[in-house]
Coordinates of C-alpha atoms in Angstrom, one line a residue:
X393 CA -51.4 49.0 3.4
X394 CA -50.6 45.4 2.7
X395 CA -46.4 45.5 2.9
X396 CA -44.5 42.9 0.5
X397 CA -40.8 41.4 1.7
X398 CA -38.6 39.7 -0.5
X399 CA -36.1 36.7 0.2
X400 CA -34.8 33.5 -1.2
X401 CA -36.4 31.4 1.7
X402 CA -38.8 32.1 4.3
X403 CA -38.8 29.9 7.2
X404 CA -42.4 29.9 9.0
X405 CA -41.5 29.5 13.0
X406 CA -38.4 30.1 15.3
X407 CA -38.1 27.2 17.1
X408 CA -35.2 24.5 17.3
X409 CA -35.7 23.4 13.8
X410 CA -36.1 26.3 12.4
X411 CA -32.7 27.0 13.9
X412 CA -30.9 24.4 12.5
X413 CA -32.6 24.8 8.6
X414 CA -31.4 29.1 9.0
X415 CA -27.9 27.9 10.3
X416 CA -27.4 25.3 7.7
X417 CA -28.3 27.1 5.1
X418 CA -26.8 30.4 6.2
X419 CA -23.7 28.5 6.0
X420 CA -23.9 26.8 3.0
X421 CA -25.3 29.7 0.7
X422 CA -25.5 33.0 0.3
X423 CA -29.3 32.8 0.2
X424 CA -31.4 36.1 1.6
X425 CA -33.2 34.4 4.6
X426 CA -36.4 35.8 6.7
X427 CA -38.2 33.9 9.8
X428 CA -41.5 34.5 10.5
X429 CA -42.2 34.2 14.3
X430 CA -45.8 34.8 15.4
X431 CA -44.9 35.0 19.0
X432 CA -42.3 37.5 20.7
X433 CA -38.8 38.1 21.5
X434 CA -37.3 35.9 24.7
X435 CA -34.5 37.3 27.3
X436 CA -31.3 37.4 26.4
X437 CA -28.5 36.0 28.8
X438 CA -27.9 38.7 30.6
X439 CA -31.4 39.1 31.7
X440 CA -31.5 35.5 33.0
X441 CA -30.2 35.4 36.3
X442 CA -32.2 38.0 36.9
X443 CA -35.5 36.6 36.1
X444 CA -34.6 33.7 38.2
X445 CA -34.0 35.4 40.9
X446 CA -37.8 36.9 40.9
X447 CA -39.2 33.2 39.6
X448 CA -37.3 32.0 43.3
X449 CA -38.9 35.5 45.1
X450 CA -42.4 36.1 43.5
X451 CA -42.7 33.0 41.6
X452 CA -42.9 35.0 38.8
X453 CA -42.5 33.1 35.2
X454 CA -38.8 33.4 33.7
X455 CA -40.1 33.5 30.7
X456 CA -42.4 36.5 29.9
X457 CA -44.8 36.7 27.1
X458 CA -43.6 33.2 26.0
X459 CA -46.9 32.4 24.7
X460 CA -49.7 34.2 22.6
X461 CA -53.3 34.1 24.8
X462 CA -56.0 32.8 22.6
X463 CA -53.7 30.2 21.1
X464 CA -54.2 27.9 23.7
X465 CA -55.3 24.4 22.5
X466 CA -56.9 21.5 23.8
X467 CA -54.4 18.3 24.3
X468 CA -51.3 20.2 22.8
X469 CA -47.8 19.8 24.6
X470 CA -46.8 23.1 24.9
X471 CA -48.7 26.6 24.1
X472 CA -45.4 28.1 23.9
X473 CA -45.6 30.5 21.0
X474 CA -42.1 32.7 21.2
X475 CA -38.3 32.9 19.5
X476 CA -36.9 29.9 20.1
X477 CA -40.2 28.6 20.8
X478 CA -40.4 24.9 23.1
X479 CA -36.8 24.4 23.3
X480 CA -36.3 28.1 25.2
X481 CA -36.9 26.1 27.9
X482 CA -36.8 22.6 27.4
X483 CA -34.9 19.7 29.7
X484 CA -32.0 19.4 27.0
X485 CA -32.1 15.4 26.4
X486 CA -30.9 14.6 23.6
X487 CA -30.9 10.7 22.7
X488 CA -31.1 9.1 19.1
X489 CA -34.0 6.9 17.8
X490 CA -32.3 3.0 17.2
X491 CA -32.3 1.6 13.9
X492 CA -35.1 -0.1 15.1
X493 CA -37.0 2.7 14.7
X494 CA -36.9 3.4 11.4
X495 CA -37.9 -0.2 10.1
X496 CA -40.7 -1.9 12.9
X497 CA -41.9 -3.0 9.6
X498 CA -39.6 -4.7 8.1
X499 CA -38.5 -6.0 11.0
X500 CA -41.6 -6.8 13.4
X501 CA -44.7 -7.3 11.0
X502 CA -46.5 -4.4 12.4
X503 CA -46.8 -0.6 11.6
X504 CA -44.5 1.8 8.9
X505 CA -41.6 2.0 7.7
X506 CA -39.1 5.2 7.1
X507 CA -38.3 5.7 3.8
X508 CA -34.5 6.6 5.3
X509 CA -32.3 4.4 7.7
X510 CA -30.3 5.1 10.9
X511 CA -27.4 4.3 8.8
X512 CA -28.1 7.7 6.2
X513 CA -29.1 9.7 9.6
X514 CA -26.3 9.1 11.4
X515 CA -24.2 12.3 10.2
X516 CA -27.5 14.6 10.5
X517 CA -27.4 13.1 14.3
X518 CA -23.6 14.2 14.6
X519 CA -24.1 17.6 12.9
X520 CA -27.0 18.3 15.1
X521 CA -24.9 16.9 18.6
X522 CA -22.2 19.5 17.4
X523 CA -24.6 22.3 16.9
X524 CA -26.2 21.6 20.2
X525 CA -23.6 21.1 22.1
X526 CA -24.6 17.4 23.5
X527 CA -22.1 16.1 26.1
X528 CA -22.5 12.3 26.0
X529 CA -21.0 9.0 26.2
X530 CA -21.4 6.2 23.7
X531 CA -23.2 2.9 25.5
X532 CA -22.1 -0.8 24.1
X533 CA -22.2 -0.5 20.5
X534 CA -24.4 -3.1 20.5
X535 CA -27.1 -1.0 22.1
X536 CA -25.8 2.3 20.8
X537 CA -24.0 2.9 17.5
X538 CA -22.5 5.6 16.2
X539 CA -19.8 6.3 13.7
X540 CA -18.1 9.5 15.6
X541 CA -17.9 10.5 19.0
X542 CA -19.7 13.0 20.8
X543 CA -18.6 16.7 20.2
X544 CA -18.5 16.8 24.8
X545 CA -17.5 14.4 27.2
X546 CA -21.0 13.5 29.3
X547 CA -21.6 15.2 32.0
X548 CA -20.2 13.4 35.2
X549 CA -22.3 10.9 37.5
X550 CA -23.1 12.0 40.8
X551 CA -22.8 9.7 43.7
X552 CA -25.8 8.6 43.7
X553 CA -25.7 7.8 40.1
X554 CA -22.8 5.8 40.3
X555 CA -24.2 3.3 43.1
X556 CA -27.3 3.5 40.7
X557 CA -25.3 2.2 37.7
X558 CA -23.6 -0.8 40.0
X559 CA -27.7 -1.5 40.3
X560 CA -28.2 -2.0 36.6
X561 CA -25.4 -3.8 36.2
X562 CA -26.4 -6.3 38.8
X563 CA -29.6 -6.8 37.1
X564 CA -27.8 -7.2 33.3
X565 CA -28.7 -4.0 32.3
X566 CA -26.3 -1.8 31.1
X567 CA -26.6 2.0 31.8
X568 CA -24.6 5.0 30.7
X569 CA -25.0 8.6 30.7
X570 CA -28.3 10.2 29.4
X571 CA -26.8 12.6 26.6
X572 CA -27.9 16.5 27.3
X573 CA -27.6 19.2 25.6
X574 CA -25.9 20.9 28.5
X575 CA -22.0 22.1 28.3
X576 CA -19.7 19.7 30.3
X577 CA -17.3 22.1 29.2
X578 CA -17.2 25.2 28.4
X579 CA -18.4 25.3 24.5
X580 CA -19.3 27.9 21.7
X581 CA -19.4 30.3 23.9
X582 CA -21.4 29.5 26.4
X583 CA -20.3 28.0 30.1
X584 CA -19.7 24.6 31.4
X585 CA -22.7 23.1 33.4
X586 CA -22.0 23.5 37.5
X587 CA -24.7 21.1 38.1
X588 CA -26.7 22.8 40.6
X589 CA -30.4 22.1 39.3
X590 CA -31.4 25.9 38.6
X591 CA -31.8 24.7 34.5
X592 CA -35.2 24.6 35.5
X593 CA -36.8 26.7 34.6
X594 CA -34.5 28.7 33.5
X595 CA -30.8 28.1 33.0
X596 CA -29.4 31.7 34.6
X597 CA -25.6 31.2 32.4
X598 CA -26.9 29.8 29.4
X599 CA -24.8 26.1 29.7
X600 CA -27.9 24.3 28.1
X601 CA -28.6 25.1 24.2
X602 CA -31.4 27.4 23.4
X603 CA -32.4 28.2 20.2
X604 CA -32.1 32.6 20.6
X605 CA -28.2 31.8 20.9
X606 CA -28.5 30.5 17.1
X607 CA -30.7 33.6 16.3
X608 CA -28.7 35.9 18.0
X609 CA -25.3 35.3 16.3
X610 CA -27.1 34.5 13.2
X611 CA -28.9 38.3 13.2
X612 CA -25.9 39.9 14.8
X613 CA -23.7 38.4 11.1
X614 CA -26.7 40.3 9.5
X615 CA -27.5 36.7 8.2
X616 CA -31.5 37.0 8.8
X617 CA -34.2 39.2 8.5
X618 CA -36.3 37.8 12.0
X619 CA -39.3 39.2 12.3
X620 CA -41.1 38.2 15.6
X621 CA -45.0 39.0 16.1
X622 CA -46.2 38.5 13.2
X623 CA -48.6 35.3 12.5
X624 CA -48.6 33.5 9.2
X625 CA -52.6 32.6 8.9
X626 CA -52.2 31.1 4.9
X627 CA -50.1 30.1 2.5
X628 CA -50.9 30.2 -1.2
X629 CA -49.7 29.3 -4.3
X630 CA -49.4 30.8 -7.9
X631 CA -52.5 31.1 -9.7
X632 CA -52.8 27.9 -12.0
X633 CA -49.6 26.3 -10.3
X634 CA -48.6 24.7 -8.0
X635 CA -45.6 26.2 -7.0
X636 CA -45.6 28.6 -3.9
X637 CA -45.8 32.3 -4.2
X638 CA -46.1 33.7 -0.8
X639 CA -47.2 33.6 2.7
X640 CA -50.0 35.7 4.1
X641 CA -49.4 37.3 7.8
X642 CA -50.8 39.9 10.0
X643 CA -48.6 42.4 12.0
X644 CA -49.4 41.7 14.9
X645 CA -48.8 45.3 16.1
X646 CA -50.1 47.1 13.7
X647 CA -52.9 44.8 12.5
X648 CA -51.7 45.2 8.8
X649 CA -51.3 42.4 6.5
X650 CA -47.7 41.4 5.5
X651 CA -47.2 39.3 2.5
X652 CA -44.0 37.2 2.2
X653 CA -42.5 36.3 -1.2
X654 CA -39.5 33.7 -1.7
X655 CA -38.3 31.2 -4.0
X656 CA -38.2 28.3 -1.3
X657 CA -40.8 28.3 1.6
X658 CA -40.2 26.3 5.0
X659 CA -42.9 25.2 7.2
X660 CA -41.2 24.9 10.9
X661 CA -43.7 25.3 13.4
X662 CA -43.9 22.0 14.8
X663 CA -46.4 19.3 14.9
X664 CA -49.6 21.2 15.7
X665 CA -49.6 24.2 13.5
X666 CA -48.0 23.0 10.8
X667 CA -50.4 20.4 9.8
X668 CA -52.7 23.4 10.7
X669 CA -51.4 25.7 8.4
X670 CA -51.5 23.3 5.5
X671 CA -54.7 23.0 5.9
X672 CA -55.5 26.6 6.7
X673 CA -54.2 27.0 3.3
X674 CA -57.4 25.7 0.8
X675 CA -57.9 27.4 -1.9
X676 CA -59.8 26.7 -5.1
X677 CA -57.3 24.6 -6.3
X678 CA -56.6 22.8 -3.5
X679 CA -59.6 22.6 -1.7
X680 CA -58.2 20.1 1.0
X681 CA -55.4 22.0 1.6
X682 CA -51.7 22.4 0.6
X683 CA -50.0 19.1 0.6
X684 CA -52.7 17.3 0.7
X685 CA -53.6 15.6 -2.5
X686 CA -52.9 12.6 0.1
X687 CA -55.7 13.3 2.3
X688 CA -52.5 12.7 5.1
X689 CA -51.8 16.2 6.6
X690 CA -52.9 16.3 10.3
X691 CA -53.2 12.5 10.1
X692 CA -50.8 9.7 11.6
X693 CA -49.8 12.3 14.3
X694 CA -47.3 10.1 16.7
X695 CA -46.0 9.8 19.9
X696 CA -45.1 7.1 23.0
X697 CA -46.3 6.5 26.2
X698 CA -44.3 5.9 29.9
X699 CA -44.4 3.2 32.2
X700 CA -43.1 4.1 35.7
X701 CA -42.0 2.9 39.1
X702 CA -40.5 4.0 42.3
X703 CA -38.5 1.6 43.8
X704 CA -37.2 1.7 47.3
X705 CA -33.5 0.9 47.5
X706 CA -32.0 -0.5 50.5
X707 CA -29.2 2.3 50.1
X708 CA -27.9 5.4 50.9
X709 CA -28.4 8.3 48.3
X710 CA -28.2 11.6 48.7
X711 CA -30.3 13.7 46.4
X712 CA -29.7 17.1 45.1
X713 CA -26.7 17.4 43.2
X714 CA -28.1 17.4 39.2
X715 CA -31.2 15.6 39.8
X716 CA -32.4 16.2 36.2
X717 CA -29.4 14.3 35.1
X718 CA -30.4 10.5 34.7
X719 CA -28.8 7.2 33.6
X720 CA -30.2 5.8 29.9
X721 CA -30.1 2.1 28.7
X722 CA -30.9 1.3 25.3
X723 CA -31.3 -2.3 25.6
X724 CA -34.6 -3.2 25.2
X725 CA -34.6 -1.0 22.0
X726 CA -32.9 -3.1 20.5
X727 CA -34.3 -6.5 21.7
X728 CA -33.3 -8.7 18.4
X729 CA -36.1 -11.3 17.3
X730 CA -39.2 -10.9 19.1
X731 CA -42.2 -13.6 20.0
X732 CA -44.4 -10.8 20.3
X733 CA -43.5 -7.1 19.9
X734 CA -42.4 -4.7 23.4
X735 CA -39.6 -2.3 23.1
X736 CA -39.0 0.3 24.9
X737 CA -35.8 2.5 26.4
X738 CA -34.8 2.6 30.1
X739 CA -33.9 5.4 32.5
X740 CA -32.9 5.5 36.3
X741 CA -32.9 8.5 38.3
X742 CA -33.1 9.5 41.8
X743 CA -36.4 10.9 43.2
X744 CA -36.3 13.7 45.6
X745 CA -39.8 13.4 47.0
X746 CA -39.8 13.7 50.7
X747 CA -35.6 14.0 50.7
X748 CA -35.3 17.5 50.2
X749 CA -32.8 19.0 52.9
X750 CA -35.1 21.1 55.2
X751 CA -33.8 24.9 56.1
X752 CA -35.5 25.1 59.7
X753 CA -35.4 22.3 62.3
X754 CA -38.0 21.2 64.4
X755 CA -38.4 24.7 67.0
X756 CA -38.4 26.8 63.7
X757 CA -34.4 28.0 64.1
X758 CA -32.8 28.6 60.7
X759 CA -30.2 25.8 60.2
X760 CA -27.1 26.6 58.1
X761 CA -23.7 25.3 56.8
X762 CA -22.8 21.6 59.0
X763 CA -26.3 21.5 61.1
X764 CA -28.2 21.8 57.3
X765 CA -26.1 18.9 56.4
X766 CA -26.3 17.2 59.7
X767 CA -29.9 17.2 59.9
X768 CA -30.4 15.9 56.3
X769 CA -28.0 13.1 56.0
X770 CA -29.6 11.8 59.3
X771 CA -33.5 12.2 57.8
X772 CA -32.5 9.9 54.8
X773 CA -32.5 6.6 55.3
X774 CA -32.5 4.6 51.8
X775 CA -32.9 5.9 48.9
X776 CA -36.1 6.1 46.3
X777 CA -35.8 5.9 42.9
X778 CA -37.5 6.4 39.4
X779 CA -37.5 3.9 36.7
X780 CA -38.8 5.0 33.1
X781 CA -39.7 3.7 30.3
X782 CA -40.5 5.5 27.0
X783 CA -42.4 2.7 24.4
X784 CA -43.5 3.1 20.4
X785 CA -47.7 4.1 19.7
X786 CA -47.5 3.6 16.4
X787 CA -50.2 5.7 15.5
X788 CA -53.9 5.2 13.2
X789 CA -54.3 7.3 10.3
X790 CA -57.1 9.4 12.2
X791 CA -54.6 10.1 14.9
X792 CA -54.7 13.8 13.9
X793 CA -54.7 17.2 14.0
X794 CA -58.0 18.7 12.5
X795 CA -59.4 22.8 12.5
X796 CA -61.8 23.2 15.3
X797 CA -65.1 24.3 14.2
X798 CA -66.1 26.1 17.7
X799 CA -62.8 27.7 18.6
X800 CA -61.2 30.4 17.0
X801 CA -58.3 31.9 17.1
X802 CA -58.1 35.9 18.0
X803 CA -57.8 36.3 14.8
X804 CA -61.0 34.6 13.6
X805 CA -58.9 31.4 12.2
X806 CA -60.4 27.7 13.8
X807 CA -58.1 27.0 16.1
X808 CA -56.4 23.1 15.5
X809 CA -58.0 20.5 17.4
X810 CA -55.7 16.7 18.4
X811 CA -56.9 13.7 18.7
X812 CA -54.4 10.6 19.7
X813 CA -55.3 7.5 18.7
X814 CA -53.6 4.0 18.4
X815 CA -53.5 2.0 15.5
X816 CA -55.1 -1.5 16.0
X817 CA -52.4 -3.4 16.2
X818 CA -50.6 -1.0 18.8
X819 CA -53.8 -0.8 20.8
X820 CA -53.7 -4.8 21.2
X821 CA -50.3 -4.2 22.2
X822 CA -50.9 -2.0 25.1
X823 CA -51.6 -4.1 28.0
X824 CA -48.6 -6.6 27.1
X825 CA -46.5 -4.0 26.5
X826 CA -47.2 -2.1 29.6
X827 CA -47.2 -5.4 32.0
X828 CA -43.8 -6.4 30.2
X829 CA -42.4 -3.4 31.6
X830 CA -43.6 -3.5 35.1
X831 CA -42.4 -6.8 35.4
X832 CA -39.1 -5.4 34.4
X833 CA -38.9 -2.9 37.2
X834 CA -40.1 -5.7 39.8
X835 CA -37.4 -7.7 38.5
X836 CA -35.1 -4.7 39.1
X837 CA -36.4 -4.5 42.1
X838 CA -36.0 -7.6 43.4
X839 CA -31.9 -8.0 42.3
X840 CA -31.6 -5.0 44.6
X841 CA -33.3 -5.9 47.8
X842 CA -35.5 -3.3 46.8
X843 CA -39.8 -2.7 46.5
X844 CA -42.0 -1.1 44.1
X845 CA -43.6 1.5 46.1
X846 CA -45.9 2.7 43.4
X847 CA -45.8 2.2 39.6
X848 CA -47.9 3.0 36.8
X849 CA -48.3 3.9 32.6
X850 CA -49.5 7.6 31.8
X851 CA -52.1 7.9 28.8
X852 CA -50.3 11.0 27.8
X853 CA -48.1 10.9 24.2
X854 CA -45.0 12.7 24.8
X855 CA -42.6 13.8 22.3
X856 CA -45.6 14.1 19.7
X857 CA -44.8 14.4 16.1
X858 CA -46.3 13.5 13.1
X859 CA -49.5 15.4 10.4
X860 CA -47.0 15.3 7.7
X861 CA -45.2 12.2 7.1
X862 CA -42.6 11.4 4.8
X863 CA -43.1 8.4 2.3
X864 CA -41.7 7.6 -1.0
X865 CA -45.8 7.0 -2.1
X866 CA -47.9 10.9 -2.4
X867 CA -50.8 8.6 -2.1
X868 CA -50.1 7.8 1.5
X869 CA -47.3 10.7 2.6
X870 CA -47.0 14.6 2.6
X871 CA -43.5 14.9 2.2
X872 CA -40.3 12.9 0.7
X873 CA -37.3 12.3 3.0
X874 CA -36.1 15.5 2.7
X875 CA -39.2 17.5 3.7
X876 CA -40.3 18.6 0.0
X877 CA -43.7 18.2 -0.3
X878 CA -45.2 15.9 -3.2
X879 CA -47.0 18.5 -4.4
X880 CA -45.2 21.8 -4.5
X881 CA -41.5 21.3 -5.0
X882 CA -40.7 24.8 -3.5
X883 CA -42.2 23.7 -0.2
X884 CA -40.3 22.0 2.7
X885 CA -42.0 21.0 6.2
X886 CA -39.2 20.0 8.5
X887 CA -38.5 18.2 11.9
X888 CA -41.2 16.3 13.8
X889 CA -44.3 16.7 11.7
X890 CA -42.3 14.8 8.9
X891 CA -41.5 12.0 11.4
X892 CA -43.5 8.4 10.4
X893 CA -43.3 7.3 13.7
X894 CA -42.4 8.5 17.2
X895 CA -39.8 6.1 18.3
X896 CA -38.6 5.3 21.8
X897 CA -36.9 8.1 23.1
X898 CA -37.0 11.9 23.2
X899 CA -37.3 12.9 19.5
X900 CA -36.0 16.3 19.9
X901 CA -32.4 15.2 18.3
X902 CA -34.2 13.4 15.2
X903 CA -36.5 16.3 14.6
X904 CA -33.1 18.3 14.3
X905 CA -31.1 15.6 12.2
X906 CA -33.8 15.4 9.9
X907 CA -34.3 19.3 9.8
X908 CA -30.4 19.6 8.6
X909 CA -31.2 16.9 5.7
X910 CA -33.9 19.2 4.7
X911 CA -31.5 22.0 5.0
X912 CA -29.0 20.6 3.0
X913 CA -31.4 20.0 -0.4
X914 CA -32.9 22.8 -0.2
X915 CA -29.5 24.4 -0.6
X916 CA -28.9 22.3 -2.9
X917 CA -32.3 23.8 -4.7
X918 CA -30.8 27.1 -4.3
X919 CA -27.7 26.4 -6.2
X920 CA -29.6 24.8 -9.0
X921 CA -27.8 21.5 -8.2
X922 CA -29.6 18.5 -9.6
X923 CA -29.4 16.4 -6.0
X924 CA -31.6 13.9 -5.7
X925 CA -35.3 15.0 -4.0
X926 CA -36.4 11.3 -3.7

């Protein structure tokens, strides 16, 4: 038999957005709240050390029935499907966009604009730092602005980084310390980083944010009604309206069909299957889809590119103290007037490729304690390191996520199918914007006494967001600014998928900031306030 449950608002997905909307709004208002999750429960903390412990012995995964098989998709990021979803196990970086990023328009001729500035995101950005726990520093304000500081103090350089800094300063390049969403200090109730490189991947004491340490205390204050394993395959709207009414799901237990009913509905299943379940969601009335008036869901689906090099420094470095800890420079994000358009942001790390400390020396005999060290620091003579660069695709309207007419799901659903494509005028920039930053790295390179070993550009789009862009137009958008879609006004689709463009720097920070916005009208919704939806 077909069970009906009741709330005010019924989040679709468990993931780090959908975090922040149930936090945000479990704080605000007294609202009845229920998340949907189709895949399963994760480990708590106090299974975590164990787990790694067997990943290190066996090589077992840490993370058990993280994903749902038969979900798998072509091109996709990630196929995890669990609570907490991605960022259960996620590298923790946490940089902003620059302002940049919200107006290449306006300012460089070429691609979208926002229909919000940095300016009006800047205390979603702090909110989300403070909910995360991100330990930062603040680079030259002309590179990196903010109004407050971060909620930690960043996590401290190594040795290596340090003499790696010196580096970029020599070169004119200012570098500071990548924010993480990893405790410097001890912080809501979870430990301080020690720095030992065991977050991946797994972080056995919990010092890097994951998003079942919102659900737990959220669920243990009796605040939500989670229900895990149980896949949302349609929304649908009132007969004759356009208002939503409820959201079909299967039990994924039982095989029974679960209907949800709520006044507000959130879509927060990131980039892939929310554009998918839009368009899952056809109906007589709206026989493109929910949302889609626009013809836009699954379309403009963003992202950026890397540029790489390893350089080999005519210095001493010692790897293995936080190697996923890296130096950030924002620089060339903000690169003022420009004769043609590049911009891009900067990292420096340390690569540990062939200086791992070995455990045996050259007869076999287990080395320990001062011969382990002995041995090491006389195998490593110079140092490599990695240079990154993260630059803009500003994406083609058929960049998009489509349903797949020869893959189902297990469910008998087409599964969603991607396809990344450049606009035109970011496809003409490629190979200038690619050789700008090589030459960058060469010239890095050469202030240091140093040589490019090997360098390179990926053609993978990381940080993908996009299929349901924000816009002040419903002609050309699928949401407003604050996630409410043009065509229902009780349904919200939050975090990346609303993004218009996918910036120069890990987005996982935006998708949050802009998931608290969303958060924060739809309370107001709640409340009956009158605040502004535009």
């Amino acid at each position: 038999m077909r069970r009906v449950i009741e709330s005010d608002v019924c989040i679709v997905g468990s993931g780090i957005t959908a975090a922040m909307v149930a936090q945000k709004l479990a704080e605000q208002t007294d609202a009845t709240i229920t998340v949907v999750e189709a895949g399963d429960e994760t480990p708590d903390r106090q299974e975590r050390q164990t787990l790694r412990q067997r990943f290190l012995a066996y090589g077992e995964s840490p993370w058990p029935n993280d994903h749902i098989e038969g979900m798998e998709v072509e091109g996709m990021q990630s196929r995890s499907m669990c609570v907490g979803g991605l960022a259960m196990h996620w590298g923790g970086v946490t940089p902003r966009f620059s302002p940049e990023d919200f107006h290449v328009n306006s300012l460089y001729g070429i691609g979208d604009d926002w229909p919000i500035d940095y300016d009006e995101l800047d205390r979603y950005y702090q909110d989300a730092e403070e909910r995360l726990g991100v330990a930062g520093e603040q680079g030259p304000p002309e590179y990196d602005p903010r109004v407050e500081p971060y909620p930690l103090p960043p996590l401290p350089l190594s040795y290596n980084l340090n003499r790696l800094q010196q580096w970029g300063a020599d070169a004119d390049i200012p570098f500071w310390s990548q924010p993480s969403a990893k405790n410097s200090v001890a912080y809501a109730d979870r430990p301080a980083c020690c720095r030992n490189d065991t977050c991946f991947p797994i972080c056995p004491i919990g010092a890097k944010y994951s998003p079942d340490f919102t659900w737990d205390a959220l669920r243990q204050r009796g605040r939500i009604d989670l229900r895990p394993r149980t896949v949302v395959r349609r929304l649908a709207n009132f007969v004759g309206e356009d208002r939503i009414e409820r959201a079909v799901a299967l039990d994924r237990d039982t095989g029974t069909e679960v209907e949800f009913r709520a006044r507000v509905f959130v879509v927060a299943t990131g980039y892939v299957w929310s554009s998918h379940l839009l368009l899952m969601s056809w109906n007589g009335r709206f026989p493109d889809g929910l949302a889609n008036k626009s013809g836009t869901v699954g379309k403009y689906v963003s992202g950026h590119r890397s540029v790489f090099a390893y350089v080999k420094m005519p210095m001493q470095l010692y790897p293995g103290l936080n190697t996923s800890h890296s130096l950030l420079s924002k620089k060339f994000q903000r690169p003022g007037q420009l004769e043609r358009y590049v911009r891009h942001d900067l990292r420096i790390w340390e690569s540990t490729v062939g200086q791992e400390p070995r455990l045996r020396n050259d007869d076999g005999t287990v080395m320990l304690g001062d011969e382990l060290l002995k041995d090491w620091r006389g195998r490593t003579r110079g140092g490599v390191v990695r240079l990154r660069g993260y630059y803009d695709v500003l994406p083609a309207r058929n960049s998009e996520i489509t349903l797949d007419t020869n893959r189902d799901t297990p469910w008998g659903d087409p599964l969603p199918a991607i396809a990344f494509r450049d606009s035109d005028a970011s496809r003409d920039l490629r190979y200038h914007t690619e050789g700008s930053i090589t030459n960058l790295f060469r010239h890095m390179a050469r202030v240091g006494n140093g040589d490019v070993v090997r360098s390179g550009a990926s053609d993978f789009q990381d940080h993908p967001a996009g299929g349901c862009r924000m816009g002040t137009d419903p002609e050309t958008s699928v949401v407003d600014s604050w996630g409410r879609a043009h065509d229902h006004e009780n349904l919200f689709v939050v975090g990346a998928p609303t993004c218009v463009t996918g910036g120069c720097a890990n987005g996982t920070l935006t998708f949050c900031a802009l998931s608290l916005r969303s958060a924060e009208q739809i309370g107001r919704d709640l409340a009956g306030a009158s605040g502004d939806a535009a």
